[in-house]
PDB file of C-alpha atoms in Angstrom:
ATOM      1  CA  GLN A   3      -1.627   7.978 -12.501  1.00 74.00           C
ATOM      2  CA  SER A   4       1.873   6.847 -13.348  1.00 86.00           C
ATOM      3  CA  ALA A   5       3.953   5.053 -11.059  1.00 92.00           C
ATOM      4  CA  LEU A   6       6.367   7.515  -8.959  1.00 96.00           C
ATOM      5  CA  THR A   7       9.911   6.850  -9.808  1.00 97.00           C
ATOM      6  CA  GLN A   8      12.432   5.150  -7.570  1.00 98.00           C
ATOM      7  CA  PRO A   9      16.237   3.297  -8.693  1.00 98.00           C
ATOM      8  CA  ALA A  10      15.558  -0.197  -9.120  1.00 97.00           C
ATOM      9  CA  SER A  11      18.317  -0.735  -6.977  1.00 97.00           C
ATOM     10  CA  VAL A  12      20.527   0.645  -4.334  1.00 98.00           C
ATOM     11  CA  SER A  13      23.315  -1.365  -2.257  1.00 97.00           C
ATOM     12  CA  GLY A  14      25.576  -0.605   0.672  1.00 97.00           C
ATOM     13  CA  SER A  15      27.777  -2.248   3.568  1.00 97.00           C
ATOM     14  CA  PRO A  16      26.795  -2.170   7.132  1.00 97.00           C
ATOM     15  CA  GLY A  17      27.025   0.258   9.045  1.00 97.00           C
ATOM     16  CA  GLN A  18      26.562   3.278   5.886  1.00 97.00           C
ATOM     17  CA  SER A  19      23.773   5.235   4.790  1.00 97.00           C
ATOM     18  CA  ILE A  20      21.654   5.097   2.029  1.00 98.00           C
ATOM     19  CA  THR A  21      19.113   7.242   0.199  1.00 98.00           C
ATOM     20  CA  ILE A  22      16.099   6.148  -2.079  1.00 98.00           C
ATOM     21  CA  SER A  23      14.521   8.656  -4.086  1.00 98.00           C
ATOM     22  CA  CYS A  24      11.052   8.703  -5.239  1.00 98.00           C
ATOM     23  CA  SER A  25      10.108  10.881  -7.839  1.00 98.00           C
ATOM     24  CA  GLY A  26       6.664  12.402  -8.888  1.00 97.00           C
ATOM     25  CA  THR A  27       4.689  15.063 -10.034  1.00 96.00           C
ATOM     26  CA  ARG A  28       2.943  18.321  -9.107  1.00 96.00           C
ATOM     27  CA  SER A  29      -0.120  16.336  -8.617  1.00 95.00           C
ATOM     28  CA  ASP A  30       0.981  13.553  -6.393  1.00 96.00           C
ATOM     29  CA  ILE A  31       4.275  14.387  -3.994  1.00 96.00           C
ATOM     30  CA  GLY A  32       4.482  17.733  -4.962  1.00 94.00           C
ATOM     31  CA  ALA A  33       1.079  18.405  -4.172  1.00 94.00           C
ATOM     32  CA  ASN A  34       0.481  17.871  -0.553  1.00 90.00           C
ATOM     33  CA  ILE A  35       2.438  15.821   2.663  1.00 92.00           C
ATOM     34  CA  PHE A  36       0.793  12.675   2.223  1.00 95.00           C
ATOM     35  CA  VAL A  37       3.898  10.711   1.133  1.00 97.00           C
ATOM     36  CA  SER A  38       4.667   7.595   3.073  1.00 97.00           C
ATOM     37  CA  TRP A  39       7.383   4.689   2.687  1.00 98.00           C
ATOM     38  CA  TYR A  40       7.441   1.073   2.510  1.00 98.00           C
ATOM     39  CA  GLN A  41       9.459  -1.854   3.542  1.00 98.00           C
ATOM     40  CA  HIS A  42       8.347  -5.173   1.829  1.00 97.00           C
ATOM     41  CA  ARG A  43      10.031  -8.646   2.229  1.00 94.00           C
ATOM     42  CA  PRO A  44       9.390 -11.398   0.248  1.00 88.00           C
ATOM     43  CA  GLY A  45       6.159 -13.439   2.020  1.00 88.00           C
ATOM     44  CA  LYS A  46       5.630 -11.036   4.497  1.00 93.00           C
ATOM     45  CA  ALA A  47       3.011  -7.873   4.792  1.00 95.00           C
ATOM     46  CA  PRO A  48       4.801  -4.762   3.586  1.00 96.00           C
ATOM     47  CA  GLN A  49       5.348  -2.527   6.669  1.00 97.00           C
ATOM     48  CA  LEU A  50       4.752   1.128   6.924  1.00 97.00           C
ATOM     49  CA  MET A  51       8.304   2.961   7.831  1.00 97.00           C
ATOM     50  CA  ILE A  52       7.007   6.194   7.074  1.00 97.00           C
ATOM     51  CA  TYR A  53       4.078   8.299   7.138  1.00 95.00           C
ATOM     52  CA  ASP A  54       3.377  12.174   6.237  1.00 94.00           C
ATOM     53  CA  VAL A  55       6.921  12.168   4.516  1.00 96.00           C
ATOM     54  CA  LEU A  56       9.282  12.228   7.676  1.00 96.00           C
ATOM     55  CA  ASN A  57       6.731  10.490  10.536  1.00 94.00           C
ATOM     56  CA  ARG A  58       7.750   7.041  11.955  1.00 95.00           C
ATOM     57  CA  PRO A  59       5.226   5.117  13.463  1.00 92.00           C
ATOM     58  CA  SER A  60       5.254   3.674  16.677  1.00 91.00           C
ATOM     59  CA  GLY A  61       8.186   0.895  16.893  1.00 94.00           C
ATOM     60  CA  ILE A  62      10.155   2.160  13.847  1.00 96.00           C
ATOM     61  CA  SER A  63      13.987   2.617  14.110  1.00 97.00           C
ATOM     62  CA  ASP A  64      14.924   6.294  14.317  1.00 97.00           C
ATOM     63  CA  ARG A  65      17.702   5.254  11.675  1.00 98.00           C
ATOM     64  CA  PHE A  66      14.773   5.503   8.778  1.00 98.00           C
ATOM     65  CA  SER A  67      13.895   8.887   7.886  1.00 98.00           C
ATOM     66  CA  GLY A  68      11.919  10.557   5.213  1.00 98.00           C
ATOM     67  CA  SER A  69      12.086  14.244   3.527  1.00 97.00           C
ATOM     68  CA  LYS A  70      10.623  15.995   0.429  1.00 97.00           C
ATOM     69  CA  SER A  71      12.075  18.659  -1.872  1.00 95.00           C
ATOM     70  CA  ALA A  72       9.212  19.226  -4.297  1.00 95.00           C
ATOM     71  CA  ASN A  73       8.221  16.943  -6.500  1.00 97.00           C
ATOM     72  CA  THR A  74      10.911  14.315  -4.894  1.00 98.00           C
ATOM     73  CA  ALA A  75      10.893  12.226  -1.920  1.00 98.00           C
ATOM     74  CA  SER A  76      13.235  10.421  -0.168  1.00 98.00           C
ATOM     75  CA  LEU A  77      14.012   7.632   2.288  1.00 98.00           C
ATOM     76  CA  THR A  78      17.028   7.607   4.522  1.00 98.00           C
ATOM     77  CA  ILE A  79      18.438   4.591   6.034  1.00 98.00           C
ATOM     78  CA  SER A  80      21.412   5.096   8.499  1.00 98.00           C
ATOM     79  CA  GLY A  81      23.404   2.423  10.131  1.00 97.00           C
ATOM     80  CA  LEU A  82      22.314  -0.185   7.694  1.00 98.00           C
ATOM     81  CA  GLN A  83      22.000  -3.519   9.008  1.00 97.00           C
ATOM     82  CA  ALA A  84      21.640  -7.223   7.225  1.00 97.00           C
ATOM     83  CA  GLU A  85      17.766  -7.020   8.701  1.00 96.00           C
ATOM     84  CA  ASP A  86      17.145  -4.312   6.561  1.00 97.00           C
ATOM     85  CA  GLU A  87      17.660  -6.045   2.723  1.00 97.00           C
ATOM     86  CA  ALA A  88      14.239  -5.833   1.728  1.00 98.00           C
ATOM     87  CA  ASP A  89      11.973  -4.209  -1.358  1.00 98.00           C
ATOM     88  CA  TYR A  90      11.107  -0.423  -0.379  1.00 98.00           C
ATOM     89  CA  TYR A  91       7.976   1.324  -1.908  1.00 98.00           C
ATOM     90  CA  CYS A  92       7.211   4.965  -1.300  1.00 98.00           C
ATOM     91  CA  SER A  93       3.460   6.383  -2.139  1.00 98.00           C
ATOM     92  CA  SER A  94       1.736   8.985  -2.500  1.00 97.00           C
ATOM     93  CA  TYR A  95      -1.403  10.430  -2.108  1.00 96.00           C
ATOM     94  CA  THR A  96      -2.645  12.469  -5.455  1.00 96.00           C
ATOM     95  CA  LEU A  97      -5.277  15.311  -6.300  1.00 95.00           C
ATOM     96  CA  SER A  98      -7.217  13.054  -7.840  1.00 94.00           C
ATOM     97  CA  SER A  99      -8.215  11.591  -4.496  1.00 94.00           C
ATOM     98  CA  THR A 100      -6.073   8.313  -5.351  1.00 96.00           C
ATOM     99  CA  TRP A 101      -3.325   6.806  -4.192  1.00 97.00           C
ATOM    100  CA  VAL A 102      -0.114   5.810  -6.401  1.00 97.00           C
ATOM    101  CA  PHE A 103       3.070   4.041  -5.548  1.00 98.00           C
ATOM    102  CA  GLY A 104       6.600   3.664  -6.718  1.00 97.00           C
ATOM    103  CA  GLY A 105       8.121   1.116  -8.686  1.00 97.00           C
ATOM    104  CA  GLY A 106       9.830  -0.379  -5.836  1.00 97.00           C
ATOM    105  CA  THR A 107      13.727  -0.263  -5.106  1.00 98.00           C
ATOM    106  CA  LYS A 108      15.681  -3.470  -3.958  1.00 98.00           C
ATOM    107  CA  LEU A 109      18.125  -2.779  -0.671  1.00 98.00           C
ATOM    108  CA  THR A 110      20.977  -5.045  -0.718  1.00 97.00           C
ATOM    109  CA  VAL A 111      23.242  -5.217   2.054  1.00 97.00           C
ATOM    110  CA  LEU A 112      26.270  -5.854   1.077  1.00 94.00           C
TER     111      LEU A 112
ATOM    112  CA  GLN B  15      -3.788  -8.599  17.768  1.00 93.00           C
ATOM    113  CA  VAL B  16      -4.474  -6.581  15.433  1.00 95.00           C
ATOM    114  CA  GLN B  17      -4.802  -8.575  11.565  1.00 97.00           C
ATOM    115  CA  LEU B  18      -6.315  -8.711   8.362  1.00 98.00           C
ATOM    116  CA  VAL B  19      -6.563 -11.958   6.526  1.00 98.00           C
ATOM    117  CA  GLU B  20      -7.728 -12.062   2.885  1.00 98.00           C
ATOM    118  CA  SER B  21      -9.581 -15.106   1.040  1.00 98.00           C
ATOM    119  CA  GLY B  22     -11.248 -15.900  -1.953  1.00 98.00           C
ATOM    120  CA  GLY B  23      -8.254 -15.444  -4.519  1.00 97.00           C
ATOM    121  CA  GLY B  24      -8.183 -18.777  -7.020  1.00 97.00           C
ATOM    122  CA  VAL B  25      -7.913 -19.252 -10.353  1.00 98.00           C
ATOM    123  CA  VAL B  26     -10.244 -18.258 -12.800  1.00 98.00           C
ATOM    124  CA  GLN B  27     -10.834 -17.353 -16.594  1.00 98.00           C
ATOM    125  CA  PRO B  28     -10.681 -14.367 -18.700  1.00 98.00           C
ATOM    126  CA  GLY B  29     -14.201 -12.273 -18.484  1.00 97.00           C
ATOM    127  CA  ARG B  30     -15.041 -13.963 -15.418  1.00 98.00           C
ATOM    128  CA  SER B  31     -15.590 -12.736 -11.537  1.00 98.00           C
ATOM    129  CA  LEU B  32     -14.097 -13.498  -8.313  1.00 98.00           C
ATOM    130  CA  ARG B  33     -14.872 -11.636  -4.866  1.00 98.00           C
ATOM    131  CA  LEU B  34     -12.068 -11.270  -2.308  1.00 98.00           C
ATOM    132  CA  SER B  35     -13.035 -11.077   1.787  1.00 98.00           C
ATOM    133  CA  CYS B  36     -10.946  -9.482   3.714  1.00 98.00           C
ATOM    134  CA  ALA B  37     -11.641 -10.088   7.630  1.00 98.00           C
ATOM    135  CA  ALA B  38     -10.269  -8.175  10.698  1.00 98.00           C
ATOM    136  CA  SER B  39      -9.802  -8.509  14.084  1.00 97.00           C
ATOM    137  CA  GLY B  40      -7.941  -6.639  16.817  1.00 97.00           C
ATOM    138  CA  PHE B  41      -9.278  -3.237  16.166  1.00 95.00           C
ATOM    139  CA  THR B  42     -12.597  -0.908  15.607  1.00 95.00           C
ATOM    140  CA  PHE B  43     -13.318  -1.868  12.384  1.00 97.00           C
ATOM    141  CA  SER B  44     -15.793   0.493  11.772  1.00 96.00           C
ATOM    142  CA  SER B  45     -13.462   3.996  12.397  1.00 94.00           C
ATOM    143  CA  TYR B  46     -10.865   3.254   9.838  1.00 95.00           C
ATOM    144  CA  ALA B  47     -10.519   3.783   6.113  1.00 96.00           C
ATOM    145  CA  MET B  48      -9.575   0.898   4.312  1.00 98.00           C
ATOM    146  CA  HIS B  49      -7.625   0.299   0.570  1.00 98.00           C
ATOM    147  CA  TRP B  50      -6.906  -2.677  -1.592  1.00 98.00           C
ATOM    148  CA  VAL B  51      -3.583  -3.185  -3.327  1.00 98.00           C
ATOM    149  CA  ARG B  52      -2.194  -5.404  -5.775  1.00 98.00           C
ATOM    150  CA  GLN B  53       1.240  -7.009  -6.700  1.00 97.00           C
ATOM    151  CA  ALA B  54       1.726  -8.745 -10.094  1.00 97.00           C
ATOM    152  CA  PRO B  55       4.319 -11.370 -10.185  1.00 96.00           C
ATOM    153  CA  GLY B  56       7.776  -9.492 -10.294  1.00 94.00           C
ATOM    154  CA  LYS B  57       6.017  -6.082 -10.340  1.00 95.00           C
ATOM    155  CA  GLY B  58       5.528  -3.217  -7.274  1.00 95.00           C
ATOM    156  CA  LEU B  59       2.384  -2.501  -5.418  1.00 96.00           C
ATOM    157  CA  GLU B  60      -0.215  -1.155  -7.171  1.00 98.00           C
ATOM    158  CA  TRP B  61      -3.255   1.011  -5.182  1.00 98.00           C
ATOM    159  CA  LEU B  62      -6.503  -0.391  -6.217  1.00 98.00           C
ATOM    160  CA  ALA B  63      -9.583   1.000  -4.634  1.00 98.00           C
ATOM    161  CA  PHE B  64     -10.081   3.244  -1.132  1.00 97.00           C
ATOM    162  CA  ILE B  65     -13.398   2.979   0.946  1.00 97.00           C
ATOM    163  CA  SER B  66     -14.462   5.699   3.805  1.00 96.00           C
ATOM    164  CA  HIS B  67     -14.624   4.311   7.511  1.00 95.00           C
ATOM    165  CA  ASP B  68     -18.385   4.454   7.168  1.00 93.00           C
ATOM    166  CA  GLY B  69     -18.959   3.303   3.443  1.00 92.00           C
ATOM    167  CA  PRO B  70     -20.242   5.989   1.301  1.00 96.00           C
ATOM    168  CA  ASN B  71     -16.931   7.610  -0.305  1.00 96.00           C
ATOM    169  CA  LYS B  72     -15.189   5.241  -2.358  1.00 98.00           C
ATOM    170  CA  HIS B  73     -12.235   5.774  -5.116  1.00 97.00           C
ATOM    171  CA  TYR B  74     -10.859   3.415  -7.682  1.00 98.00           C
ATOM    172  CA  ALA B  75      -7.810   3.500  -9.759  1.00 97.00           C
ATOM    173  CA  ASP B  76      -8.275   3.801 -13.432  1.00 97.00           C
ATOM    174  CA  SER B  77      -7.275   0.364 -14.245  1.00 97.00           C
ATOM    175  CA  VAL B  78      -9.855  -1.309 -12.526  1.00 98.00           C
ATOM    176  CA  LYS B  79     -12.493   1.721 -12.689  1.00 97.00           C
ATOM    177  CA  GLY B  80     -15.793  -0.052 -13.639  1.00 97.00           C
ATOM    178  CA  ARG B  81     -14.347  -3.771 -13.145  1.00 98.00           C
ATOM    179  CA  PHE B  82     -14.208  -3.291  -9.515  1.00 98.00           C
ATOM    180  CA  THR B  83     -15.891  -2.608  -6.713  1.00 98.00           C
ATOM    181  CA  VAL B  84     -14.921  -2.462  -3.166  1.00 98.00           C
ATOM    182  CA  SER B  85     -17.538  -2.384  -0.471  1.00 98.00           C
ATOM    183  CA  ARG B  86     -17.536  -3.080   3.381  1.00 98.00           C
ATOM    184  CA  ASP B  87     -19.666  -4.771   6.056  1.00 98.00           C
ATOM    185  CA  ASN B  88     -18.795  -2.708   9.603  1.00 98.00           C
ATOM    186  CA  SER B  89     -20.910  -4.856  11.491  1.00 97.00           C
ATOM    187  CA  GLN B  90     -18.906  -8.249  10.134  1.00 97.00           C
ATOM    188  CA  ASN B  91     -16.030  -6.733  10.409  1.00 98.00           C
ATOM    189  CA  THR B  92     -15.248  -7.487   6.755  1.00 98.00           C
ATOM    190  CA  LEU B  93     -14.191  -5.767   3.465  1.00 98.00           C
ATOM    191  CA  SER B  94     -14.967  -7.315  -0.069  1.00 98.00           C
ATOM    192  CA  LEU B  95     -13.889  -6.452  -3.364  1.00 98.00           C
ATOM    193  CA  GLN B  96     -15.992  -7.473  -6.463  1.00 98.00           C
ATOM    194  CA  MET B  97     -13.902  -8.077  -9.335  1.00 98.00           C
ATOM    195  CA  ASN B  98     -15.737  -8.310 -12.315  1.00 98.00           C
ATOM    196  CA  SER B  99     -14.521  -8.929 -16.131  1.00 98.00           C
ATOM    197  CA  LEU B 100     -10.968 -10.438 -15.241  1.00 98.00           C
ATOM    198  CA  ARG B 101      -8.006  -9.822 -17.232  1.00 98.00           C
ATOM    199  CA  ALA B 102      -4.827 -11.770 -17.377  1.00 97.00           C
ATOM    200  CA  ASP B 103      -3.340  -8.521 -16.287  1.00 97.00           C
ATOM    201  CA  ASP B 104      -5.237  -8.697 -13.214  1.00 98.00           C
ATOM    202  CA  THR B 105      -3.235 -11.713 -11.947  1.00 98.00           C
ATOM    203  CA  ALA B 106      -1.619 -10.486  -8.912  1.00 98.00           C
ATOM    204  CA  VAL B 107      -1.306 -11.094  -5.000  1.00 97.00           C
ATOM    205  CA  TYR B 108      -3.969  -8.541  -3.504  1.00 98.00           C
ATOM    206  CA  TYR B 109      -3.646  -7.062  -0.167  1.00 98.00           C
ATOM    207  CA  CYS B 110      -6.069  -5.191   2.173  1.00 98.00           C
ATOM    208  CA  ALA B 111      -4.875  -2.720   4.006  1.00 98.00           C
ATOM    209  CA  LYS B 112      -6.037  -0.196   6.900  1.00 97.00           C
ATOM    210  CA  GLU B 113      -5.638   3.436   7.061  1.00 96.00           C
ATOM    211  CA  TYR B 114      -2.737   4.804   9.564  1.00 94.00           C
ATOM    212  CA  CYS B 115      -3.988   6.796  12.063  1.00 90.00           C
ATOM    213  CA  SER B 116      -1.851   8.852  14.984  1.00 83.00           C
ATOM    214  CA  PRO B 117      -3.051   9.616  18.284  1.00 81.00           C
ATOM    215  CA  THR B 118      -3.752  13.176  16.967  1.00 84.00           C
ATOM    216  CA  ARG B 119      -5.407  12.669  13.387  1.00 85.00           C
ATOM    217  CA  CYS B 120      -5.472   9.635  10.504  1.00 88.00           C
ATOM    218  CA  SER B 121      -3.163  10.265   7.656  1.00 87.00           C
ATOM    219  CA  TYR B 122      -3.010   8.540   4.018  1.00 89.00           C
ATOM    220  CA  GLY B 123      -0.545   5.506   5.230  1.00 94.00           C
ATOM    221  CA  PHE B 124      -1.357   2.083   5.327  1.00 96.00           C
ATOM    222  CA  ASP B 125      -0.231   0.870   8.883  1.00 95.00           C
ATOM    223  CA  VAL B 126      -1.696  -2.912   8.626  1.00 96.00           C
ATOM    224  CA  TRP B 127      -1.744  -5.299   6.147  1.00 97.00           C
ATOM    225  CA  GLY B 128      -2.759  -8.847   5.462  1.00 97.00           C
ATOM    226  CA  LEU B 129      -0.435 -11.541   3.703  1.00 96.00           C
ATOM    227  CA  GLY B 130      -2.377 -11.353   0.907  1.00 97.00           C
ATOM    228  CA  THR B 131      -4.426 -13.540  -1.503  1.00 98.00           C
ATOM    229  CA  THR B 132      -3.595 -14.565  -4.797  1.00 98.00           C
ATOM    230  CA  VAL B 133      -5.664 -14.334  -8.120  1.00 98.00           C
ATOM    231  CA  ILE B 134      -4.575 -15.946 -11.278  1.00 98.00           C
ATOM    232  CA  VAL B 135      -6.598 -15.436 -14.155  1.00 98.00           C
ATOM    233  CA  SER B 136      -5.655 -17.530 -16.875  1.00 97.00           C
ATOM    234  CA  SER B 137      -7.626 -19.783 -19.489  1.00 94.00           C
TER     235      SER B 137
END
């Protein structure tokens, strides 16, 4: 159950777009559509941003979008805003009937 | 409103046990699978355990299998995590989380989280 691989940090200026990658294996991301993304601010509860690779829960801005290709999932945030600054985590269901998270990516809005 | 509140954290010596609880409100607890997730200091999120909506189906991360046990009491809207043989690397903030269900089906994401309870394993 190795963690999914994410870049430690990404940054962008307001209004720009950024993409966070999440690399896994054929046993997790590559095996199903059950990839999700979470925003986590210090002291707050994590928030579900994307589920099933590309779907947004009600209330999540359409500036957030998800995709997947083979064993790698991606989260794109367009029209970057200061409030987007947070840690972002990907997660995938696995063939072992477990879940695995990525190591997390710190997004800095310059 | 939909809410999860964890409790039971504290400072415990290595090798000892601790039981965490998660009180659910604002939704039909018995209809949803639940999870435990933790975050060690300076580290990322780590999934720990799953329990089906009715209780019999459970899965664990290798790091806690055989030491931690997840359970639920649907009559009390409560989720629990019994942690035995605690080690220093179990030090973390522990979150409970609810599975996400869209109007059409349930997914494998977690849409409601508590604020967590802190466990410190130290002599």
